[in-house]
Coordinates of C-alpha atoms in Angstrom, one line a residue:
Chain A
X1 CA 0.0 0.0 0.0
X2 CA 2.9 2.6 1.2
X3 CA 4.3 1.7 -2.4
X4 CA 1.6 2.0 -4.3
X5 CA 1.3 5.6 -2.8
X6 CA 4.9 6.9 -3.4
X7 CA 4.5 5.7 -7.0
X8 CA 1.4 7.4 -7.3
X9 CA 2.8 10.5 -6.2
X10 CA 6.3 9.6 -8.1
X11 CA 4.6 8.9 -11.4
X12 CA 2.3 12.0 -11.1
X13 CA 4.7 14.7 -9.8
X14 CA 7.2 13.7 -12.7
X15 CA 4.9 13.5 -15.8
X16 CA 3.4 16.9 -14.1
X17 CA 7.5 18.7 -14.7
X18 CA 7.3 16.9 -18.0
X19 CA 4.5 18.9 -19.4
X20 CA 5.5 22.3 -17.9
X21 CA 9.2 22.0 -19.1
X22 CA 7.8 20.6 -23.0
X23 CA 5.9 23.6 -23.3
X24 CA 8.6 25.7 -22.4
X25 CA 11.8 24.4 -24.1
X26 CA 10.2 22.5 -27.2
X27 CA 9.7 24.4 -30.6
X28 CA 6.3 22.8 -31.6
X29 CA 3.2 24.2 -33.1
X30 CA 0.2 22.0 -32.1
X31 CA 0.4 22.9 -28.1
X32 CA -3.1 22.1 -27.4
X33 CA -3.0 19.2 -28.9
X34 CA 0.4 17.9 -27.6
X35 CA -1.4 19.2 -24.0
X36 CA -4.4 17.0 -24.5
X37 CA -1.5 14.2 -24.9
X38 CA 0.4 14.2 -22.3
X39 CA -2.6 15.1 -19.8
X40 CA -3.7 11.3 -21.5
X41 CA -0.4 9.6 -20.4
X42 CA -0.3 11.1 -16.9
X43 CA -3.7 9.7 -16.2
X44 CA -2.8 6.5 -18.1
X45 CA -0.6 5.1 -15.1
X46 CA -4.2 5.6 -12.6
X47 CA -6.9 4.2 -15.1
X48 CA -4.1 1.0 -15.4
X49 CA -4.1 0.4 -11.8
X50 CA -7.7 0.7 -11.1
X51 CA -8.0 -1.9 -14.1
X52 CA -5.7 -4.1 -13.2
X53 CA -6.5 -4.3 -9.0
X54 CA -8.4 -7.0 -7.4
X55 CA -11.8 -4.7 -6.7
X56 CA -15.3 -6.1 -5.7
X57 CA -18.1 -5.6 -7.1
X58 CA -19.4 -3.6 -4.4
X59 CA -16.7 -1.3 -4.5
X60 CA -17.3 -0.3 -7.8
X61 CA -20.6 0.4 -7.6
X62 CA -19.7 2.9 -3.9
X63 CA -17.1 4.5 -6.8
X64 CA -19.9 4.7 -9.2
X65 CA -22.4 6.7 -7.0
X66 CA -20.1 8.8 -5.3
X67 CA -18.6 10.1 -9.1
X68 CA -22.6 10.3 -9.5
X69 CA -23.5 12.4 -6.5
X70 CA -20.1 14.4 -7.3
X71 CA -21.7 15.0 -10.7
X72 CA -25.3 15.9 -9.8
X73 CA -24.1 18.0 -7.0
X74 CA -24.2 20.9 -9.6
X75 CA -28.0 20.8 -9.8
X76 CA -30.0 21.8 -7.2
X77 CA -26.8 24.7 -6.7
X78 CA -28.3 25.6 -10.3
X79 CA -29.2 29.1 -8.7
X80 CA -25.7 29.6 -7.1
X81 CA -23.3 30.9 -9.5
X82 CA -19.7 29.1 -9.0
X83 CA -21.1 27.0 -5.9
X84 CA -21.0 23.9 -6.5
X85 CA -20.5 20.6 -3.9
X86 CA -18.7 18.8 -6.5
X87 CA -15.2 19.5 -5.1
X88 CA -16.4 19.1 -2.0
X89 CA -17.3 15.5 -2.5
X90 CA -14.5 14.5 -4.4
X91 CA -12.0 15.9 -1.4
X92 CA -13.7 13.9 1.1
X93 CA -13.3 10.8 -1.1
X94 CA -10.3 11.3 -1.2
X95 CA -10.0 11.6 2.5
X96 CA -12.0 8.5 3.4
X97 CA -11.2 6.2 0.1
X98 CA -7.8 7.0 -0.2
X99 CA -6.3 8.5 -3.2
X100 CA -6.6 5.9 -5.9
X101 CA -10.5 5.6 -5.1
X102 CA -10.1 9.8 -4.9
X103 CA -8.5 10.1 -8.4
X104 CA -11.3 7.7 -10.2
X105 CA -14.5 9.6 -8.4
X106 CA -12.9 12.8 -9.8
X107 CA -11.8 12.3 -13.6
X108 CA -14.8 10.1 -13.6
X109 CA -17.4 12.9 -12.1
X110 CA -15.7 15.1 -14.9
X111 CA -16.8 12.8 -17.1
X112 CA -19.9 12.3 -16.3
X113 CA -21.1 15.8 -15.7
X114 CA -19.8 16.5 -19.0
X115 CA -21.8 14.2 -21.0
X116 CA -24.8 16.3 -19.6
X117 CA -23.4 19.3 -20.1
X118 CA -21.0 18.7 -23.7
X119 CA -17.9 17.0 -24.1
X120 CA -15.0 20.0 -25.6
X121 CA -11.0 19.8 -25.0
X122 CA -11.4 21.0 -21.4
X123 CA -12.7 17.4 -20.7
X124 CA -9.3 16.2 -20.1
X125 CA -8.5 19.1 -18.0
X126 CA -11.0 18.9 -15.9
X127 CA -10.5 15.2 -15.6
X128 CA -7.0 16.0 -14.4
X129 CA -7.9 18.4 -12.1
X130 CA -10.5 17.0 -10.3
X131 CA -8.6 13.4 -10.5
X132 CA -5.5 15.0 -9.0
X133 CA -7.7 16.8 -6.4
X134 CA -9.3 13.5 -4.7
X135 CA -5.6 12.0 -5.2
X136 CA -3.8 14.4 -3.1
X137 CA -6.8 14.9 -0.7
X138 CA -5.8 10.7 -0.5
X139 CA -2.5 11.1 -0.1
X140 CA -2.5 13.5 2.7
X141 CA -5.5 12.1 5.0
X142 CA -2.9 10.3 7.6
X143 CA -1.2 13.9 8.2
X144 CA -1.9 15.3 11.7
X145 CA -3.5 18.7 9.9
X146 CA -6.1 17.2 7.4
X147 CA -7.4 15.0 10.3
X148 CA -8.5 18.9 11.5
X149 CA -11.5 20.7 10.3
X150 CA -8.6 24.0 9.5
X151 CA -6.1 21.9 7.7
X152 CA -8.9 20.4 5.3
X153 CA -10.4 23.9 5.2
X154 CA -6.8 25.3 4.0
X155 CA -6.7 22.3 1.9
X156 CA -9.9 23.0 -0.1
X157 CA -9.3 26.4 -0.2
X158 CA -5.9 26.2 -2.2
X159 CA -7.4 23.7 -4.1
X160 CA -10.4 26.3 -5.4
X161 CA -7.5 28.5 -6.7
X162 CA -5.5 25.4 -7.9
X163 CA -8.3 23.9 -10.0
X164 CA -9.4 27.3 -11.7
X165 CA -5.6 27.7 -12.6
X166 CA -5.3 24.2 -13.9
X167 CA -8.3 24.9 -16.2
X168 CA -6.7 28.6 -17.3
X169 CA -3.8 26.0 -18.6
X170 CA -6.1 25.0 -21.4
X171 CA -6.5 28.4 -22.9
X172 CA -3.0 29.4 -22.2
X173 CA -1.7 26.4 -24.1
X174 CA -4.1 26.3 -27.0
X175 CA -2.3 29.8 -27.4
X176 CA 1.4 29.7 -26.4
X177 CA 3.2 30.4 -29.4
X178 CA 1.8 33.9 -28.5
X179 CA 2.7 33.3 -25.2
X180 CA 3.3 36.7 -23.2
X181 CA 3.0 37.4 -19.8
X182 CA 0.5 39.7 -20.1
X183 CA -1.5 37.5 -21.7
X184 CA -0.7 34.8 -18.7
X185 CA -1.8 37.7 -16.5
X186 CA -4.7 39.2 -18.0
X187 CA -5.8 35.4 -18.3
X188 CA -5.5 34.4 -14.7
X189 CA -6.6 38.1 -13.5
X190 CA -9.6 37.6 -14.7
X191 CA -10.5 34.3 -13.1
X192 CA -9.3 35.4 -9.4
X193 CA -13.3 36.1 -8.5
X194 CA -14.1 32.6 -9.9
X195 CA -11.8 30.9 -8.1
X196 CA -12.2 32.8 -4.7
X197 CA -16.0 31.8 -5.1
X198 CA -14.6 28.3 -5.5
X199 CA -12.0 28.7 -2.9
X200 CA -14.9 30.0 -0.4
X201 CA -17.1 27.1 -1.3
X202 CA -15.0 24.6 -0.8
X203 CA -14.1 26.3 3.1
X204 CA -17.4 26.2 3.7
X205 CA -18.5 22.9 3.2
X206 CA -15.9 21.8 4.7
X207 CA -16.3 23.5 8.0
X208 CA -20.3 22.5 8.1
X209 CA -20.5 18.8 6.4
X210 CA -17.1 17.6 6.4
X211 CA -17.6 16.2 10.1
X212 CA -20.4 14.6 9.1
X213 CA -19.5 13.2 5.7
X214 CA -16.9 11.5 6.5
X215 CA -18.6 9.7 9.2
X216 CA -21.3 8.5 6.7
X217 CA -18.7 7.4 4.5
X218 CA -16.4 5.6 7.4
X219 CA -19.8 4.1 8.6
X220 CA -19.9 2.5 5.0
X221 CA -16.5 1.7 5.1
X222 CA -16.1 -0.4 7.8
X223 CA -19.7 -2.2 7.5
X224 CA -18.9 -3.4 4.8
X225 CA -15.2 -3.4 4.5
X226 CA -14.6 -1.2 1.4
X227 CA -12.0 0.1 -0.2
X228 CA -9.2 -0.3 2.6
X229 CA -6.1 0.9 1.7
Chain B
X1 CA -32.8 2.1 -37.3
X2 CA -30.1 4.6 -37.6
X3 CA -29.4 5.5 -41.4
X4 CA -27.0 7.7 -42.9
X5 CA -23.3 9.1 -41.2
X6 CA -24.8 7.6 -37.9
X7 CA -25.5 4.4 -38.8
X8 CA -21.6 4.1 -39.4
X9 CA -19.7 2.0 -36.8
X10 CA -18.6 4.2 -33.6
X11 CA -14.6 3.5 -34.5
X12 CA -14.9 4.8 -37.7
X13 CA -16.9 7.7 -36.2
X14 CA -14.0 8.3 -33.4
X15 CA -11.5 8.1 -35.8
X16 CA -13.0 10.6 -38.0
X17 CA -13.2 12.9 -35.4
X18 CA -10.0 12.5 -33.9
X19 CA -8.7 13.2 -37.6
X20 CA -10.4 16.3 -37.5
X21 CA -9.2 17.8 -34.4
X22 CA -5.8 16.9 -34.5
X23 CA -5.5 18.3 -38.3
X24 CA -7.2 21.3 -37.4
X25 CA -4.3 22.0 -35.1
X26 CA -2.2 21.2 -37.4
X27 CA -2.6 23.0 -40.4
X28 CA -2.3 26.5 -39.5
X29 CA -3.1 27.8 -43.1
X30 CA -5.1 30.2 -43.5
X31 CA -6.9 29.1 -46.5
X32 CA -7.0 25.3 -45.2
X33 CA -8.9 26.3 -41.8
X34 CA -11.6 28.5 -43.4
X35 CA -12.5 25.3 -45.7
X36 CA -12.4 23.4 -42.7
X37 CA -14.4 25.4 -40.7
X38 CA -17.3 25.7 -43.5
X39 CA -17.3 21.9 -43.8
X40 CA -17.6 21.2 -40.0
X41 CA -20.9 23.5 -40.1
X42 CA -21.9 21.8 -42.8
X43 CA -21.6 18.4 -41.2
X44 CA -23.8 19.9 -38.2
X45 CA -26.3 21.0 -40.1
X46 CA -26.2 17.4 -41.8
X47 CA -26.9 15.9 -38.7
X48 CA -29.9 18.1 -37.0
X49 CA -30.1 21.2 -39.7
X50 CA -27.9 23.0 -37.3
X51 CA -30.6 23.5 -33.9
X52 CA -27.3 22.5 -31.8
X53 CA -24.7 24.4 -32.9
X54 CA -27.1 27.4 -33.3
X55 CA -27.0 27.6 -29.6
X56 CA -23.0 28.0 -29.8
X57 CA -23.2 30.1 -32.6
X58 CA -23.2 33.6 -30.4
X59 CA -20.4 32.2 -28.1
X60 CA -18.0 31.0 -31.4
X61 CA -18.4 34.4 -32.9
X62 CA -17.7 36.0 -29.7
X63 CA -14.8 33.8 -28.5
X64 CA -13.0 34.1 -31.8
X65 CA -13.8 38.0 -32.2
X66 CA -11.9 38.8 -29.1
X67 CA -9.4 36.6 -30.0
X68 CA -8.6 38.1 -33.2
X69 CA -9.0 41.7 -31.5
X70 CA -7.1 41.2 -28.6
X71 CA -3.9 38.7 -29.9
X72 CA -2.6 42.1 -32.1
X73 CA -2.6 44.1 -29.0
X74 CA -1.4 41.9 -26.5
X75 CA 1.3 40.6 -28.9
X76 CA 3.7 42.7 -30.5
X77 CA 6.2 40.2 -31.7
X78 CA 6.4 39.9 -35.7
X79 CA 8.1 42.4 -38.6
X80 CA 5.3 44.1 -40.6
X81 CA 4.2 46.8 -38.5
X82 CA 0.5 48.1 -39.5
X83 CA 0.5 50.8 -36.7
X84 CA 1.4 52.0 -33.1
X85 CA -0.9 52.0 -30.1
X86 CA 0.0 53.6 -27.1
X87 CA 3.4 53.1 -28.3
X88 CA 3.4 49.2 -28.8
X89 CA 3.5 47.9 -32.3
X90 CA 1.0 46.2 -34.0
X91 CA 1.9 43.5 -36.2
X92 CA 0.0 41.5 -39.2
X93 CA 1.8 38.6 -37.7
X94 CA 0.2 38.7 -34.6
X95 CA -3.4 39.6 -36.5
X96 CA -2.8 36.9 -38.6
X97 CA -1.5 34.4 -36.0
X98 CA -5.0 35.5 -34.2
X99 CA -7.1 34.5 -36.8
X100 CA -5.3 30.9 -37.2
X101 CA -5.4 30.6 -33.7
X102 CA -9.4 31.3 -33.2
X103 CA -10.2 29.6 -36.5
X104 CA -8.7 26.0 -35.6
X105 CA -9.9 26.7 -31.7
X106 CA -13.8 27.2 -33.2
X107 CA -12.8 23.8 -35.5
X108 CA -12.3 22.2 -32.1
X109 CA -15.7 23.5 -30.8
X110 CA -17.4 22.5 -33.7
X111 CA -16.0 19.4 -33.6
X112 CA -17.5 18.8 -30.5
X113 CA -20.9 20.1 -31.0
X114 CA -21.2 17.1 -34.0
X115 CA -19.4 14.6 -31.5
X116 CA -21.9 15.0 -28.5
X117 CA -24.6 14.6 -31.4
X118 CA -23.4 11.8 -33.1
X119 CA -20.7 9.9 -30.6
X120 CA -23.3 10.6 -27.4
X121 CA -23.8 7.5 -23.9
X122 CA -23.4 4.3 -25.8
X123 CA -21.5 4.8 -28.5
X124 CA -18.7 7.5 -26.5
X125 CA -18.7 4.4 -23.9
X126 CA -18.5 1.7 -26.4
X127 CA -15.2 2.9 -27.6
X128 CA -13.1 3.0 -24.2
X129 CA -15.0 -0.4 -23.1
X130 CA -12.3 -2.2 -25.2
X131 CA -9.3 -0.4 -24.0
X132 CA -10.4 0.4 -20.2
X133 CA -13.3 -2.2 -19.3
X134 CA -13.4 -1.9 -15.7
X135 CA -13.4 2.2 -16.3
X136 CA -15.9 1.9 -19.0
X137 CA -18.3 0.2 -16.8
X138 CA -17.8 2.5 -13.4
X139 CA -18.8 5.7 -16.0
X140 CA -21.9 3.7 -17.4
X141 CA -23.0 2.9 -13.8
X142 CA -22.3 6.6 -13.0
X143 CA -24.6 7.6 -15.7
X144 CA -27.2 5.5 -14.9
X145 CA -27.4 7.0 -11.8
X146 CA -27.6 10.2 -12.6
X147 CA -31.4 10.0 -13.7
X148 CA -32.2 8.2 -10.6
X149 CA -30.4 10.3 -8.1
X150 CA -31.9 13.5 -9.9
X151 CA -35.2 11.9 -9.3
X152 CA -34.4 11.3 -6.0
X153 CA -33.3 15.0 -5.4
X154 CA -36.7 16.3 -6.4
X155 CA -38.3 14.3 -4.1
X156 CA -35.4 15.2 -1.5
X157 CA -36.3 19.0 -2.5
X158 CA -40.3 18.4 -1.9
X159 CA -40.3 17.4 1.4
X160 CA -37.8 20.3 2.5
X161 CA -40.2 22.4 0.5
X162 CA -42.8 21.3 2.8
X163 CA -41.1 21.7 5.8
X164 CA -39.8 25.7 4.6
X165 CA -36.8 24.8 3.9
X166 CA -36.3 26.9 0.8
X167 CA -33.1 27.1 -1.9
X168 CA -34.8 30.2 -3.4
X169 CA -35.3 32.6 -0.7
X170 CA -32.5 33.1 2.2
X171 CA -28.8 34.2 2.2
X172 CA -27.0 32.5 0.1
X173 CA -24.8 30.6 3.2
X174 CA -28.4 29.0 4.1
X175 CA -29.1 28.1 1.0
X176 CA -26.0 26.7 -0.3
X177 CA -26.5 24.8 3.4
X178 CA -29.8 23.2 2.9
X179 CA -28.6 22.4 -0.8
X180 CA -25.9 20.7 0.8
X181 CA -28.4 19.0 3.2
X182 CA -29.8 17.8 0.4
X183 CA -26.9 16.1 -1.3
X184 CA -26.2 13.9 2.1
X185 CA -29.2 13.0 2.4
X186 CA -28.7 11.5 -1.4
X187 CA -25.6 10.2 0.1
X188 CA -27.4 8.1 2.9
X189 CA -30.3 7.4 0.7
X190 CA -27.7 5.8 -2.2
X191 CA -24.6 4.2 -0.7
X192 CA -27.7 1.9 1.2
X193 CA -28.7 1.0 -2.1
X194 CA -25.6 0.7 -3.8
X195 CA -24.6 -2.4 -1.9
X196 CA -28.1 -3.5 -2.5
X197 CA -27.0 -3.0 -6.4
X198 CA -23.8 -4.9 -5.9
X199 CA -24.8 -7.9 -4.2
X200 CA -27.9 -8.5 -7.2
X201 CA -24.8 -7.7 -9.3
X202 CA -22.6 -10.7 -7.4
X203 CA -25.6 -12.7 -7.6
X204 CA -25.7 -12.8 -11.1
X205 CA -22.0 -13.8 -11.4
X206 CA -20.5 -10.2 -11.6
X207 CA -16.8 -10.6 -11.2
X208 CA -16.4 -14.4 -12.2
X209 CA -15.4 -14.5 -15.9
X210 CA -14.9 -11.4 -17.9
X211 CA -17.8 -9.3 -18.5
X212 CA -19.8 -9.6 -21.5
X213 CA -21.8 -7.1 -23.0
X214 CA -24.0 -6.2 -26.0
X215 CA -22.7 -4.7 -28.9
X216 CA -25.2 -3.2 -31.1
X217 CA -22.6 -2.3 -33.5
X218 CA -20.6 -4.2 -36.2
X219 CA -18.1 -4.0 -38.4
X220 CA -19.4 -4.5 -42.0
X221 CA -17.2 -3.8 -45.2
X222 CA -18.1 0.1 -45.5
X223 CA -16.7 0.5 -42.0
X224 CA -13.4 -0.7 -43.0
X225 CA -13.2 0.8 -46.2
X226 CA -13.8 4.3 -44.5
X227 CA -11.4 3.3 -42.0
X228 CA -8.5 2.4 -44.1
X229 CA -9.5 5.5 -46.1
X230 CA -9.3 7.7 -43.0
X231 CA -5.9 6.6 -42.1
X232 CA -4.3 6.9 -45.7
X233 CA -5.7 10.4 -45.9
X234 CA -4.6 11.1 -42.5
X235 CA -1.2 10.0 -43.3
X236 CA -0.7 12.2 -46.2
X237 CA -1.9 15.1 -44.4
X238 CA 1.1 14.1 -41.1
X239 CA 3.7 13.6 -43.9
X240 CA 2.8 16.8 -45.4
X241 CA 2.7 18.5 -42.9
X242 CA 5.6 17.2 -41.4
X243 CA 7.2 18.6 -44.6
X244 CA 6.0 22.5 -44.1
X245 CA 3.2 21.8 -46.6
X246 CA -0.7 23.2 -45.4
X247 CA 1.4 25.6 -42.6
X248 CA 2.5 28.9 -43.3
X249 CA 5.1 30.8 -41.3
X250 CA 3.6 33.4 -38.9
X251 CA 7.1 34.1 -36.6
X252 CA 9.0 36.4 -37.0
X253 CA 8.2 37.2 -40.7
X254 CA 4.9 36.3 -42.8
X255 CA 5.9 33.2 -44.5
X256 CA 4.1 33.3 -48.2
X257 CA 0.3 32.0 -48.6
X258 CA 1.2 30.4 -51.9
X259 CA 0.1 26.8 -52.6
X260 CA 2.4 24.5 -53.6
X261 CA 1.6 21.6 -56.0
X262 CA 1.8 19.4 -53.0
X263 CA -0.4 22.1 -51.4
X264 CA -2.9 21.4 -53.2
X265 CA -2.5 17.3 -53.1
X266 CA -3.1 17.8 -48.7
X267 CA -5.5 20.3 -49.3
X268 CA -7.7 17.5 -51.3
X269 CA -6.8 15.0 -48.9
X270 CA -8.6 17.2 -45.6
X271 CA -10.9 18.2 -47.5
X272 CA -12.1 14.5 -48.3
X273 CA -11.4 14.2 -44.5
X274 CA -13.7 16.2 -43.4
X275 CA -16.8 15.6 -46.0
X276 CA -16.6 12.5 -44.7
X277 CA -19.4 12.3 -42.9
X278 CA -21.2 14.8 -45.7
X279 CA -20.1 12.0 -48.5
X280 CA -22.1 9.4 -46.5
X281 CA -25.2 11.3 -45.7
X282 CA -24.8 12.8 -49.6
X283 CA -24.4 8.5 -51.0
X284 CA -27.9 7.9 -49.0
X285 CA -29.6 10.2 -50.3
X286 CA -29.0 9.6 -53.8
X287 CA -29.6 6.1 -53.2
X288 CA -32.8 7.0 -52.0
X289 CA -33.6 8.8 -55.1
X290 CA -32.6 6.6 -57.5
X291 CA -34.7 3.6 -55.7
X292 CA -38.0 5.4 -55.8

């Protein structure tokens, strides 16, 4: 299990350097495309292992329904502008399923919510995003500070302003041949109200249902023994 | 009984798509991308006379307007100087370099209005079920839950109405609360009957041999042909362009716009590329003529 994790974290935090130093020091034309690429081969490694471990039925379907509820989350917030629980339930995932069981819940709730809403090349990204939110959020449950209300609070509130940044990547490198920084700027000046709405809902949450969700989902956990490790 | 592009198997469909999106940002000239672009609307309006991508239309034009606006003043790298604002250059390379950009950027978005259309649940899910089975299955459960949790919600949503528990009236900390509320009670309500769902799954020998499944779809002799087809064409257009052929150069000077002989050889081959869909759609209906 400790090995799986370190080669989770390994395999992501390398291909992650890959893709920032390719856009930088390679003379290539098709960025976006060659994004869309890589972004496939880091999550290649995670969709492998989920296909390849021993899983019960059972835990696929708790997978299935939580990527579900992460997806519908977005509806009855319809009225909300930039609320919405979906984060939220993909972090807590994380913290009670661990971070492979995080990473599927949140490239497949960025799935899902986009075949109701239309597929387009932010899919991926969104995919990644989410996926890589649930895996950390898994990574760093045993910590002393995300067992607190705070430390997950912090947690989800970087990871508001992480997530819209990770999406700005897809319009900054469908256009980096241009590539200025006032462009990068103006780009991620503009999405600092988005993002702090994110940020804010994510706190929030947090500070009200995390208690509680995670003591449904432990409840579920060790009924029926799902999911350990 | 699906007839015409859609009746085509959903490989051939995938590939055709992922043809189109990679070669539209590939190409980068100018000439290429406007055909491009006027035979991806076409194909949309081949498939529902256009109703979906009218609903993109206003956010397209928009998207692509400010990029072709802003690029020119944002950039100021490039050689042929048009005129100075506020002291920074403005370049045709940059204008031109906008346009490119926008125009293979609403390609993609096209693309993607004709994909949800045409590749949409089954057929989308169909295609990764032979690469990732296990991950293939987890989204198809996730999306048929979707419509029963959303069901579930409303009723979730009734009783609170009763009780006057609002989302519509209140600050927007109590109602982003009781929407919360809302989704654990969903959360109790479903993991219950998830394991309900698994065990009827176990029961019926889930997890035992490898899953099999029904495939509506099947390969017949057109499918391959198009296939084959596809890749050639795609091929050319790689080599090609691979070449410096169908690209023009944008930094730091204006390469020229002239085609080439073997300009004109890729620009048949994406063109055929993309009336793909418009070729199969076009072959039915003559058929259909002719029979009568």
């Amino acid at each position: 299990m400790a090995r799986s994790r370190t080669y989770l974290l390994i395999v992501s935090v390398i291909i992650f350097i890959l893709l920032i130093t390719a856009f930088v020091f390679f003379q290539y034309n098709a960025y976006l495309l060659m994004s869309l690429v890589i972004i496939a081969c880091i999550m290649i490694p995670f969709f492998a292992r989920f296909e390849l471990k021993k899983i019960k039925g059972r835990e696929v379907v708790i997978l299935a329904i939580l990527a579900a509820i992460a997806a519908i989350g977005r509806v009855p917030f319809a009225g909300l502008p930039s609320v919405q629980p979906t984060s939220f339930v993909i972090i807590v995932t994380g913290l009670v399923f661990g971070s492979e069981s995080g990473f599927i819940v949140g490239a497949v709730a960025a799935i899902v919510s986009n075949i109701f809403l239309g597929q387009g090349p932010w899919t991926p990204w969104q995919m990644f995003a989410w996926g890589m939110m649930g895996m950390s959020a898994g990574l760093l449950r045993n910590i002393w500070f995300m067992r607190k209300v705070w430390g997950q609070c912090i947690f989800g509130f970087i990871w508001g302003y992480l997530f819209g940044w990770l999406m700005n990547l897809w319009i900054v490198t469908s256009n980096i041949e241009n590539f200025t920084w006032e462009f990068f700027v103006s780009i991620y000046v503009s999405s600092i109200y988005h993002d702090l709405a994110h940020a804010l809902s994510n706190v929030f949450f947090l500070v009200v249902f995390s208690v509680s969700w995670v003591k449904i989902m432990n409840h579920f956990k060790r009924k029926y023994g799902l999911l350990e490790g | 009984m699906e007839n015409g592009y859609r009746s085509y198997h959903p490989y051939v469909q995938f590939l055709y798509y992922l043809c189109v999106s990679i070669l539209a940002m590939y190409f980068n000239h100018p000439l290429f991308l406007i055909i491009a672009c006027i035979l991806m609307v076409f194909v949309n309006i081949s498939h529902d006379g256009g109703r979906a991508l009218r609903k993109w239309g206003l956010v397209l034009i928009v998207m692509s307007m400010i990029i072709i606006v802003l690029n020119p003043f944002l950039v100021s790298r490039g050689t042929n100087i048009l005129f100075y604002f506020r002291d920074k250059q403005v370049t045709l390379e940059a204008t031109i370099y906008g346009i490119t950009m926008s125009l293979s950027l609403v390609i993609v978005l096209i693309m993607f209005v004709s994909f949800n259309l045409v590749l949409n649940g089954n057929r989308f899910l169909f295609i990764f079920s032979k690469v990732l089975p296990r991950t293939a299955f987890l989204i198809m459960l996730a999306i048929r839950f979707v419509p029963l949790l959303n069901r579930r919600l409303e009723e979730i949503g009734m009783v609170h109405r009763i009780r006057g528990m609002s989302m519509t009236e209140g600050s927007i900390r109590e109602r982003a609360k009781i929407g919360m509320l809302r989704i654990q009670l969903l959360l109790t309500l479903s993991l219950e009957e998830a394991i309900q769902t698994a065990d009827s799954m176990k029961a019926r020998g889930y997890g035992i041999g490898k899953k099999s499944s029904y495939i509506p779809y099947k390969m017949e002799k057109r499918d391959w042909g198009w296939l084959l087809t596809l890749v050639l064409l795609f091929l050319i257009c790689i080599v090609g362009g691979s070449l410096g052929y169908g690209k023009i150069q944008i930094y730091p000077e204006l390469g020229t716009l002239h085609f080439f002989l073997l300009d004109w050889i890729l620009f048949v081959c994406m063109i055929s590329i993309f009336s793909f869909p418009l070729i199969a759609e076009g072959r039915e209906k003559l058929r259909w003529i002719y029979l009568k």
